[in-house]
Coordinates of C-alpha atoms and ligand atoms in Angstrom, one line a residue:
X1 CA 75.0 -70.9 -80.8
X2 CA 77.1 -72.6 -77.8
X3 CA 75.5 -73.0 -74.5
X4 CA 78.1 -74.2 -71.9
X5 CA 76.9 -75.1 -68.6
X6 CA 79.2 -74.8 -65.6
X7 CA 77.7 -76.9 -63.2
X8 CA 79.2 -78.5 -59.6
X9 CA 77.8 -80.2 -56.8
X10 CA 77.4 -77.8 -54.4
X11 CA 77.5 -74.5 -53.6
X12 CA 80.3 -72.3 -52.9
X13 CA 82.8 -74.2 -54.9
X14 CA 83.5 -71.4 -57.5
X15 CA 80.7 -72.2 -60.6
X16 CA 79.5 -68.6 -60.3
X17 CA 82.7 -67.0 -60.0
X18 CA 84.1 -69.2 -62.9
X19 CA 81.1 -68.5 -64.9
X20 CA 81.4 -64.7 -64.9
X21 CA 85.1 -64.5 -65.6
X22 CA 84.7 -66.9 -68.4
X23 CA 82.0 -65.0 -69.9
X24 CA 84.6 -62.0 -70.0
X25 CA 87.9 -64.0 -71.2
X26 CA 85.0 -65.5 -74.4
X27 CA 84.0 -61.8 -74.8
X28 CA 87.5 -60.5 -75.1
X29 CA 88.8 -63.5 -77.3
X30 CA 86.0 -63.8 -79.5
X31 CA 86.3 -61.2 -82.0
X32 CA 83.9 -58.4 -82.7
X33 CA 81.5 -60.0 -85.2
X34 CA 81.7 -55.8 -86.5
X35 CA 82.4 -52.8 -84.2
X36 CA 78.5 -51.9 -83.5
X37 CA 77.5 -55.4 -82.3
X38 CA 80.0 -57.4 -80.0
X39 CA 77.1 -58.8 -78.1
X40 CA 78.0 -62.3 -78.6
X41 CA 78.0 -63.8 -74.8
X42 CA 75.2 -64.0 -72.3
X43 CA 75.5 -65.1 -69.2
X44 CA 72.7 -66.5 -67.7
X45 CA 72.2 -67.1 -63.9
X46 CA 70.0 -70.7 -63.6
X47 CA 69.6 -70.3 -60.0
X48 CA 66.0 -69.6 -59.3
X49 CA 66.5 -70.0 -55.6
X50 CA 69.5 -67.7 -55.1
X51 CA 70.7 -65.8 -58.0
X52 CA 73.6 -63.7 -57.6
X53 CA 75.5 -62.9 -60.9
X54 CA 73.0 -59.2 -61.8
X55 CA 74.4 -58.5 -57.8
X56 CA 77.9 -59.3 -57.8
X57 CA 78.1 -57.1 -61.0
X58 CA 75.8 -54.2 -59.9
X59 CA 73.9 -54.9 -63.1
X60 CA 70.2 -55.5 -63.1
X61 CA 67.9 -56.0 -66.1
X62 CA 64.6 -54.4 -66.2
X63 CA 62.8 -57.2 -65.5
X64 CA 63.8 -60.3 -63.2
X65 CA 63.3 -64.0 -64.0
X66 CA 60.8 -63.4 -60.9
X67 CA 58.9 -61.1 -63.4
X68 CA 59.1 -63.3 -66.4
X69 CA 57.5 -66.1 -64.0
X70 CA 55.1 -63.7 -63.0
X71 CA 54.2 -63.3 -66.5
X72 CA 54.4 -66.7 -67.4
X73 CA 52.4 -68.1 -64.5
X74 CA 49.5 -65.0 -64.9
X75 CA 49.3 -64.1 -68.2
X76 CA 50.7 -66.5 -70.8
X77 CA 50.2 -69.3 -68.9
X78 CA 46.2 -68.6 -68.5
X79 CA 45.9 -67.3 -71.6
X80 CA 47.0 -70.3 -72.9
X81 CA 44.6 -72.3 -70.8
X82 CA 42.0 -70.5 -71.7
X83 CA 42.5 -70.9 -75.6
X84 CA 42.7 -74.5 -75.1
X85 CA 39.6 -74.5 -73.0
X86 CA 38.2 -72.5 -75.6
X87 CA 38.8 -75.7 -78.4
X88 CA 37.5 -78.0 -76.0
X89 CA 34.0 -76.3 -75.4
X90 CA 33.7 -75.2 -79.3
X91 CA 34.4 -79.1 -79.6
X92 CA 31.5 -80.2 -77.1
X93 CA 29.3 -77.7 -78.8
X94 CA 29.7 -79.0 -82.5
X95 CA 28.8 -82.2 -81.1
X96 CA 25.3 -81.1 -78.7
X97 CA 24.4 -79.1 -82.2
X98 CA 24.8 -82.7 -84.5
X99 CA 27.5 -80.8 -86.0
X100 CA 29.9 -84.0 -85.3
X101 CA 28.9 -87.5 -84.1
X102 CA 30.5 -89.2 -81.0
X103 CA 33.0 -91.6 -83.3
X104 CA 34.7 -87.8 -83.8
X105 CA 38.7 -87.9 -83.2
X106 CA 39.3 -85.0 -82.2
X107 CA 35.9 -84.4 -79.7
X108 CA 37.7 -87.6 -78.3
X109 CA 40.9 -85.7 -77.6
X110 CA 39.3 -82.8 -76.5
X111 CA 37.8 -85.1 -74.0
X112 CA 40.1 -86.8 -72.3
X113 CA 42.3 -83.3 -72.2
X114 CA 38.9 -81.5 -70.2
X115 CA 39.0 -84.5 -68.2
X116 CA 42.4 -84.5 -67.2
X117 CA 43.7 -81.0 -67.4
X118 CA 45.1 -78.9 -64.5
X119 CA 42.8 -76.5 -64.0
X120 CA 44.3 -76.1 -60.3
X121 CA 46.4 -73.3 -61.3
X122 CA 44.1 -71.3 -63.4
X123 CA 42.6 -67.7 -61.7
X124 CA 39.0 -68.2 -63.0
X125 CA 38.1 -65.4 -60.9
X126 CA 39.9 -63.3 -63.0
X127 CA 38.6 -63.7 -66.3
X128 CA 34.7 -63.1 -67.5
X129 CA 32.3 -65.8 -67.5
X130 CA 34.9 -67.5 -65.0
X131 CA 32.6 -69.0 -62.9
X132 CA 31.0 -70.6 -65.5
X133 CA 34.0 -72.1 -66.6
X134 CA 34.9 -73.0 -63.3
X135 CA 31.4 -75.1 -63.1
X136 CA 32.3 -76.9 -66.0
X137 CA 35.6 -78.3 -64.3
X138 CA 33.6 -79.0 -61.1
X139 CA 31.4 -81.5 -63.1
X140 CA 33.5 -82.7 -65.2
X141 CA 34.0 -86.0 -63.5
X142 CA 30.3 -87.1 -64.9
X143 CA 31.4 -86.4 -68.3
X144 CA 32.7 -90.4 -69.3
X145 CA 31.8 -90.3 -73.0
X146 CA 30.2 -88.2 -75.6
X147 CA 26.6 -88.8 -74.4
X148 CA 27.0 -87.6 -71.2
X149 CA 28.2 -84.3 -72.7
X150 CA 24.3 -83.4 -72.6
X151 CA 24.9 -83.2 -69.0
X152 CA 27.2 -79.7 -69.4
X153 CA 24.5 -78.1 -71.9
X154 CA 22.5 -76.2 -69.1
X155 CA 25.9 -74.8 -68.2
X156 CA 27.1 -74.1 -72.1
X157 CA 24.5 -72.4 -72.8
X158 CA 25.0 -70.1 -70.4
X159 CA 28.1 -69.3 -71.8
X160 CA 28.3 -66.5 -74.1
X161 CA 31.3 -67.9 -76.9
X162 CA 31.7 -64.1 -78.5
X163 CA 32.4 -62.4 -75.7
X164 CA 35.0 -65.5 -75.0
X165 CA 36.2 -65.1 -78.1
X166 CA 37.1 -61.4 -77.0
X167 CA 38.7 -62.0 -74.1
X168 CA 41.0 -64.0 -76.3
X169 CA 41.5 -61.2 -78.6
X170 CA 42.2 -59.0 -75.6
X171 CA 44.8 -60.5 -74.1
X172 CA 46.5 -62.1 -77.7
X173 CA 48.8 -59.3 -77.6
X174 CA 50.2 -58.7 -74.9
X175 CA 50.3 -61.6 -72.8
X176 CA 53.7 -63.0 -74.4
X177 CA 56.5 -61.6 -73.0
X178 CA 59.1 -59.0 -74.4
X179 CA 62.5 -61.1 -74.2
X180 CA 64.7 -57.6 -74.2
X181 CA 63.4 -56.4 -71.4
X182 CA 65.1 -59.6 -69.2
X183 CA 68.5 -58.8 -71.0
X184 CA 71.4 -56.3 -69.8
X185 CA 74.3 -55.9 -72.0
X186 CA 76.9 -54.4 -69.7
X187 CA 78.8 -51.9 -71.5
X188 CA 81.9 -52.1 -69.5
X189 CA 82.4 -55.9 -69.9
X190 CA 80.7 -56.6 -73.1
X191 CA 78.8 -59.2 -72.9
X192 CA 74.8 -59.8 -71.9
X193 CA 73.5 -61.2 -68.7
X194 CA 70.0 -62.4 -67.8
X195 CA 68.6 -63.9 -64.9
X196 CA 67.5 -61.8 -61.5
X197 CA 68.0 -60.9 -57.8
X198 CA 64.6 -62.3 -56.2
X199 CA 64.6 -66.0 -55.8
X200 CA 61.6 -67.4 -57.7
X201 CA 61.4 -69.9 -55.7
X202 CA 60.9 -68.1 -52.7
X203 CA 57.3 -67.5 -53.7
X204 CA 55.0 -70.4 -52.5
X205 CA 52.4 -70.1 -55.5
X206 CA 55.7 -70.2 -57.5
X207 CA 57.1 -73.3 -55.7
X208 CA 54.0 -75.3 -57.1
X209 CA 53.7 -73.6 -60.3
X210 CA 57.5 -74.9 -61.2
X211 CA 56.0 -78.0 -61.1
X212 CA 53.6 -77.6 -64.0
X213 CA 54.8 -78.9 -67.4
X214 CA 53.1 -76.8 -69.5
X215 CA 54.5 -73.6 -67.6
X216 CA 58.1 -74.9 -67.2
X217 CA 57.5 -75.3 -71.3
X218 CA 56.9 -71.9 -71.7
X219 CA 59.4 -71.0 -69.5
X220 CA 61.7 -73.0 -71.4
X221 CA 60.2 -71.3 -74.7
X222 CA 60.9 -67.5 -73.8
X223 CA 64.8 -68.9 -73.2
X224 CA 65.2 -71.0 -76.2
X225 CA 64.0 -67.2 -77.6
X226 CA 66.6 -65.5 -75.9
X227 CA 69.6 -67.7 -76.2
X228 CA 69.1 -68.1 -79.5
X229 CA 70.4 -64.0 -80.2
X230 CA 73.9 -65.7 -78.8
X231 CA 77.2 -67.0 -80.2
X232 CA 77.9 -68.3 -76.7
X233 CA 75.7 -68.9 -73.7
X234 CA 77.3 -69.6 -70.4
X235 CA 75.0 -71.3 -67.8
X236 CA 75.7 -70.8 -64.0
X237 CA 73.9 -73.8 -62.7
X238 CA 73.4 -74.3 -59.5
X239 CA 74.6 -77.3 -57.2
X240 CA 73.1 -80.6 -58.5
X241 CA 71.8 -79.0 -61.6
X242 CA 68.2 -77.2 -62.0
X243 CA 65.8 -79.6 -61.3
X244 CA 63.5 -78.0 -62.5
X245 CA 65.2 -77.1 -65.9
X246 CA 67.0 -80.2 -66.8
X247 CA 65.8 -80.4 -70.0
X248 CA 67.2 -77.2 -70.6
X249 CA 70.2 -78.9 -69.2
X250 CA 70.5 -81.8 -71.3
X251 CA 70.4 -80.4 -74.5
X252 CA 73.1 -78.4 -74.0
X253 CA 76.7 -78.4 -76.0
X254 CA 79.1 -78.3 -72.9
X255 CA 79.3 -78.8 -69.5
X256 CA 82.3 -78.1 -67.9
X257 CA 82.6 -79.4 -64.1
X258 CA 83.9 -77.6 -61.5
X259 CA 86.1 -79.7 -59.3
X260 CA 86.6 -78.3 -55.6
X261 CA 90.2 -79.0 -54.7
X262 CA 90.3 -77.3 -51.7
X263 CA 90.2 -80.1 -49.2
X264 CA 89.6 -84.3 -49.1
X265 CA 85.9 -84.3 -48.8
X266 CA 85.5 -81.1 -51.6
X267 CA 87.4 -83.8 -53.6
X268 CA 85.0 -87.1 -53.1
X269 CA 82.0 -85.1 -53.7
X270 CA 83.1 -83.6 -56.8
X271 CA 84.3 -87.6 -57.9
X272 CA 81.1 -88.8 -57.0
X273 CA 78.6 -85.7 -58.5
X274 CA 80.9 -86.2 -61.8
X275 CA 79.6 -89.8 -61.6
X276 CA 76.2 -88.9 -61.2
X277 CA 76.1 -86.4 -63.9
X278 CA 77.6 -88.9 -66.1
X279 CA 74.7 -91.4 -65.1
X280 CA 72.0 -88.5 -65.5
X281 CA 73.3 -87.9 -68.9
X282 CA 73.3 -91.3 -70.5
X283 CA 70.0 -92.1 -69.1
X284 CA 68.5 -89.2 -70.8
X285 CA 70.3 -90.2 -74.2
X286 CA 69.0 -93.6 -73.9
X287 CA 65.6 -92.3 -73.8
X288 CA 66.1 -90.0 -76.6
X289 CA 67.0 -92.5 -78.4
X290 CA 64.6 -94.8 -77.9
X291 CA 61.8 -92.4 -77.5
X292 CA 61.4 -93.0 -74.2
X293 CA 61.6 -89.6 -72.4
X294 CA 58.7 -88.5 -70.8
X295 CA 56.5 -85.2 -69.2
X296 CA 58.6 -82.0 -69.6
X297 CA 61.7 -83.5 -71.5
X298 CA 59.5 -84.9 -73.7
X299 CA 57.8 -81.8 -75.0
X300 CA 61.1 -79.6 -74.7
X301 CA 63.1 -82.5 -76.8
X302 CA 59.6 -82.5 -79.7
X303 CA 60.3 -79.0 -79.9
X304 CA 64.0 -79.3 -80.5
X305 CA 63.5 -81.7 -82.5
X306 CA 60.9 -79.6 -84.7
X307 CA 63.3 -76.9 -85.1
X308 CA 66.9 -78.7 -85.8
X309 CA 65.8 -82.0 -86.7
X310 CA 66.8 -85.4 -84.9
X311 CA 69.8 -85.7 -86.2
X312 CA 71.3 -82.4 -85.1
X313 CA 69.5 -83.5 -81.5
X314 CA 71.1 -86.5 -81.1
X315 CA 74.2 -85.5 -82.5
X316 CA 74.7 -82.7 -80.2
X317 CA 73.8 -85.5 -77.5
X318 CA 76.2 -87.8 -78.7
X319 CA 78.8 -85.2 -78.6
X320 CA 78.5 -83.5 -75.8
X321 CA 81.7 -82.0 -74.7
X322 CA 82.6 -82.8 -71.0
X323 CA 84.9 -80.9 -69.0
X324 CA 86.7 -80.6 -65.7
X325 CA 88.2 -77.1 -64.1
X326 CA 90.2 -77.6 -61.0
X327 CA 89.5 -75.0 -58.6
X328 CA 91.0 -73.5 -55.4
X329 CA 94.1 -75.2 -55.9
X330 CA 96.7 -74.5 -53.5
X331 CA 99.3 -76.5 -55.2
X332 CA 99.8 -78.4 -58.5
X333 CA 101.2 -81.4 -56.9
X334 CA 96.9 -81.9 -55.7
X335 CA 95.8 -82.6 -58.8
X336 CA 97.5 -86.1 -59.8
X337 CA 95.7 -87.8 -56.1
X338 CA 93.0 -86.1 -57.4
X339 CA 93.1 -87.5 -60.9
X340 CA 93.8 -91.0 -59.8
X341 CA 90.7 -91.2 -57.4
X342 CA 88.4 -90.1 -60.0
X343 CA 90.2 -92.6 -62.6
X344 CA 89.6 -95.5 -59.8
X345 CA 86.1 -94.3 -58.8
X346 CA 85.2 -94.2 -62.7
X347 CA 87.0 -98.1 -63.8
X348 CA 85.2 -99.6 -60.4
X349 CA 81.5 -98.6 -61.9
X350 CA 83.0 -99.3 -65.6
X351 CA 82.5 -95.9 -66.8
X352 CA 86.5 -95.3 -67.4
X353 CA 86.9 -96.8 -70.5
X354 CA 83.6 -94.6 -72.5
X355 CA 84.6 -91.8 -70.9
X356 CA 88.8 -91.7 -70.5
X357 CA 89.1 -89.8 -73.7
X358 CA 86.0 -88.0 -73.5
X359 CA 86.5 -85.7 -70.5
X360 CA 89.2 -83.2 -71.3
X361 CA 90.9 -81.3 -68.7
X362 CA 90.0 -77.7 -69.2
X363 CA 91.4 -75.8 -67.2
X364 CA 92.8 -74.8 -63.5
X365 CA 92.5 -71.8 -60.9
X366 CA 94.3 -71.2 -58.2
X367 CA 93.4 -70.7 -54.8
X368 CA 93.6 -67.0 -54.9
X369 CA 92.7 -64.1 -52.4
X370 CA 92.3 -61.4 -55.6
X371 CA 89.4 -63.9 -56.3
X372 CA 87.9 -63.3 -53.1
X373 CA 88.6 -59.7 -52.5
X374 CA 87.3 -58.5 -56.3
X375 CA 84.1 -60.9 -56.1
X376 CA 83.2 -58.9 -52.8
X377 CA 83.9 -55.5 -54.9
X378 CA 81.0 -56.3 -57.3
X379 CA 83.9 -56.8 -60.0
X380 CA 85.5 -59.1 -62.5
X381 CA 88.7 -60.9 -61.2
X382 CA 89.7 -61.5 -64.8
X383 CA 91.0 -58.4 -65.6
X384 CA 92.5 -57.8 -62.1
X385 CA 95.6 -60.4 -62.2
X386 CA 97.7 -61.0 -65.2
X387 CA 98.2 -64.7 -63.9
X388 CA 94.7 -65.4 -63.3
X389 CA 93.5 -63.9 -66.5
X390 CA 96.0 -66.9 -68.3
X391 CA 93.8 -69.7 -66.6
X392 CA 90.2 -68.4 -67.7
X393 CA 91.2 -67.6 -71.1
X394 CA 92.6 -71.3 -71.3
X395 CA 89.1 -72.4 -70.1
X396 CA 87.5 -69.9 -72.8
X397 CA 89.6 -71.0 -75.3
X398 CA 88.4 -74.8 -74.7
X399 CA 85.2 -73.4 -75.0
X400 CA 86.2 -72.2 -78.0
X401 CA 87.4 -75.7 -79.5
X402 CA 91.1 -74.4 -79.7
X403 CA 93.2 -76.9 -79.3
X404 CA 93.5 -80.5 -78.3
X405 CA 93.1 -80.9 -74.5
X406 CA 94.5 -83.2 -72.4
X407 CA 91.7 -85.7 -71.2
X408 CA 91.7 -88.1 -68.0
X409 CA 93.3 -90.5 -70.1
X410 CA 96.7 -88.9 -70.5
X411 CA 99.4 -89.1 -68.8
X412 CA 99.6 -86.6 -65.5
X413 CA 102.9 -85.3 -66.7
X414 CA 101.0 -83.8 -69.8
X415 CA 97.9 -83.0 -68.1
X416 CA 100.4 -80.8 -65.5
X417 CA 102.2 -79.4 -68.2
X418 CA 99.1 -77.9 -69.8
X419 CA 97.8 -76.5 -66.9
X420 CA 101.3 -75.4 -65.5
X421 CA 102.0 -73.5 -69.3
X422 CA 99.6 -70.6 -68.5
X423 CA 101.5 -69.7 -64.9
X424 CA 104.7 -68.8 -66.9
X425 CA 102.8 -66.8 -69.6
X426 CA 100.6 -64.9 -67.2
X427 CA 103.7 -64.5 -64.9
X428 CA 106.3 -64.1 -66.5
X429 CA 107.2 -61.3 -64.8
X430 CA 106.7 -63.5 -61.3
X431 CA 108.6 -66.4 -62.1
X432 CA 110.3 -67.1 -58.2
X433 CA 106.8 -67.0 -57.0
X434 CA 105.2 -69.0 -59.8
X435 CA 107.7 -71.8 -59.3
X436 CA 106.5 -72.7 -55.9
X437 CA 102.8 -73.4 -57.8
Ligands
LIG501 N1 89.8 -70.0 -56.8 C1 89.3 -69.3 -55.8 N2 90.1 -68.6 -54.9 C2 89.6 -67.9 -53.9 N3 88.3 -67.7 -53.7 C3 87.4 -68.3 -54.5 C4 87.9 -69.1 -55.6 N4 86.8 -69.6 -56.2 C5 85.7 -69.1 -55.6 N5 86.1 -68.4 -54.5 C6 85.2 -67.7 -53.6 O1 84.3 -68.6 -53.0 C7 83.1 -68.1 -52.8 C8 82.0 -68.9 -53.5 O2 82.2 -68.8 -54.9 P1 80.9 -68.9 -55.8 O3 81.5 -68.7 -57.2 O4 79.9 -68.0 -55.4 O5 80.5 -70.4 -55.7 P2 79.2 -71.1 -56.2 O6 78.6 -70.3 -57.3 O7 79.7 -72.5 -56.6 O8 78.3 -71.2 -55.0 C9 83.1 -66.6 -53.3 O9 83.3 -65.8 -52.2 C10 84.3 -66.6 -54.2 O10 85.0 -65.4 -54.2
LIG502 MG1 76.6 -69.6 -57.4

């Protein structure tokens, strides 16, 4: 699996757009791994704020990333809390009966987790014996080591641990969610697309839940779950990156940058976001490597870790493939200044030299209105205009490792050339007006 993350610095600049048609042009040039299942692409809107991608294609899964945070955040999520406050109070038990003595590891654990846990977000209300539970977190501040644990006992007692146990039971099964019901394969275009058309973020409970480690990780979880049924996962991420799901972010194969051409300031911030990316990125491989990373990152690196080994991690780190599309250009001749800025802006913070032959020029789209007018129709552009189609499956087939790209280290002449080549296929037909490009 392939997850490429188109990513830009702010909105409007063509990342969801790019991301859709790309997702075709992979679809169409990958070929069918056999005729029943040519489900290899999913295209996955990041945007909890404003998601668009199941709108713009008239395409809506059953259930929206707002429902799969509903689920999370009131059923997994608590379920999960409960279990672990579950351990905790089996632990304290053991130890009131003389079952373990105070030098006990793990009754040590469990107490600094009841002490510290963020029991701010669970529904006590909703479960039985809730309210006892709930009294056990309001005095848990008295509870400094093992001896004061005596201090609990009138409440533990109270506390009936088979019918806990049940509500456990009750819930085991159904509390996880069911990953196909977040999925759409569209039949017309082939390929899958997840995400939603309610903003999670719009919720306020949900605007402090996004916040908790423990649900981002589950969050984080039910995706790794999903992509995982992919050849190719293309990321729309929204301006600046996912805040909130940059660990998600930075264990991913490829990123390609969109670069706004269509005016001077369009072009600075894209220079400048590239930077920052750049900065982002190697910070976060430091700390892999020198197991530094911390919180959410942390837990969502262990667990990559766990499963590919940290080798295969930090190799995929290492090697992250770093991209650049030039959109809305109105003419060729704006992509040298362009180049040469970003060149300049990269040598004066010593960045130029690590990352000249790194960043390959993937592709280029032109300023175009069949862009505009088919987006507005809920429809692909991609297979709308021959000469447009020539430019995404250039960026698909970088994706797909083709070829050697040009990088920011060659020449402009060759870097032109490459991106000029797909005009006269696409066009051949249109040559007078493809000259003027
Ligand atoms: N190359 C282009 N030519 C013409 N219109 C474009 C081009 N790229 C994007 N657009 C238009 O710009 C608007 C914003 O694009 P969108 O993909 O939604 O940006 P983002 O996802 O970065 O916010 C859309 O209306 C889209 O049709
Ligand atoms: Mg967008």
């Amino acid at each position: 699996m392939a997850v490429v993350s188109i990513i830009g610095p702010k909105g409007g600049i063509g990342k969801t757009t790019l991301s859709i048609n790309t997702a075709a042009a992979l679809t169409r040039l990958l070929p069918p791994r056999d005729k029943k299942s040519d489900n290899r692409v999913c295209l996955f809107d990041l945007d909890l704020r404003l998601p668009t991608i199941s709108s713009l294609l008239d395409s809506h899964p059953n259930k929206s990333f707002y429902d799969l945070f509903e689920t999370l955040a009131n059923k997994t999520w608590q379920i999960d809390f409960l279990r672990n406050f579950y351990q905790i109070i089996s632990r304290f038990q053991w130890f009131l009966e003389g079952r373990i003595d105070a030098g006990d590891e793990n009754l040590a654990r469990c107490l600094a987790h009841f002490r510290n846990f963020n029991a701010e977000l669970f529904l006590f209300t909703e479960f039985p014996q809730g309210d006892l539970l709930h009294e056990l977190i309001l005095d848990r501040n008295r509870v400094l080591a093992p001896k004061d644990l005596t201090l609990l006992r009138p409440i533990l007692d109270r506390l009936d641990m088979d019918a806990f146990r049940q509500t456990l039971k009750r819930h085991e099964n159904n509390s996880w969610p069911i990953v196909e019901e977040f999925i759409k394969y569209i039949e017309e275009y082939h390929f899958s697309i997840l995400g939603g058309e309610i903003p999670i973020l719009g919720k306020k409970a949900h605007r402090k839940r996004i916040n908790e480690p423990e649900l981002l990780l589950l969050f984080l979880d039910v995706l790794g779950k999903v992509l995982k049924r992919y050849d190719y996962v293309i990321l729309d991420t929204p301006a600046g990156g996912v805040h909130h799901l940059s660990s998600l972010i930075n264990v991913i194969d490829q990123v390609i940058f969109v670069f706004d051409l269509s005016n001077n300031i369009a072009v600075n911030g894209s220079i400048d976001a590239l930077h920052s990316f750049i900065d982002y990125y190697e910070d976060f491989y430091q700390d892999f490597q020198d197991h530094k990373l911390t919180g959410l990152d942390k837990a969502h690196a262990q667990r990559l870790v766990a499963e590919r080994g940290e080798e295969a991690v930090l190799n995929s780190l290492k090697n992250k493939k770093l991209g650049i599309v030039f959109n809305r250009c109105q003419n060729t001749r704006e992509i040298p200044p362009s180049l040469k800025k970003l060149r300049e802006y990269l040598d004066t913070l010593d960045k130029l030299e690590t990352y000249k032959d790194r960043i390959q020029i993937v592709g280029m789209v032109p300023h175009h209105k069949v862009i505009n007018i088919t987006n507005n129709r809920g429809a692909l552009f991609y297979n709308k205009d021959q000469g447009l189609t020539g430019h995404v499956d250039q960026i698909a087939q970088s994706i797909l490792g083709a070829d050697a790209r040009p990088t920011l280290n060659s020449p402009d002449k060759d870097i032109l050339r490459f991106l000029k080549i797909q005009n006269w296929l696409g066009f051949s037909k249109k040559l007078g007006r493809i000259a003027s490009i």
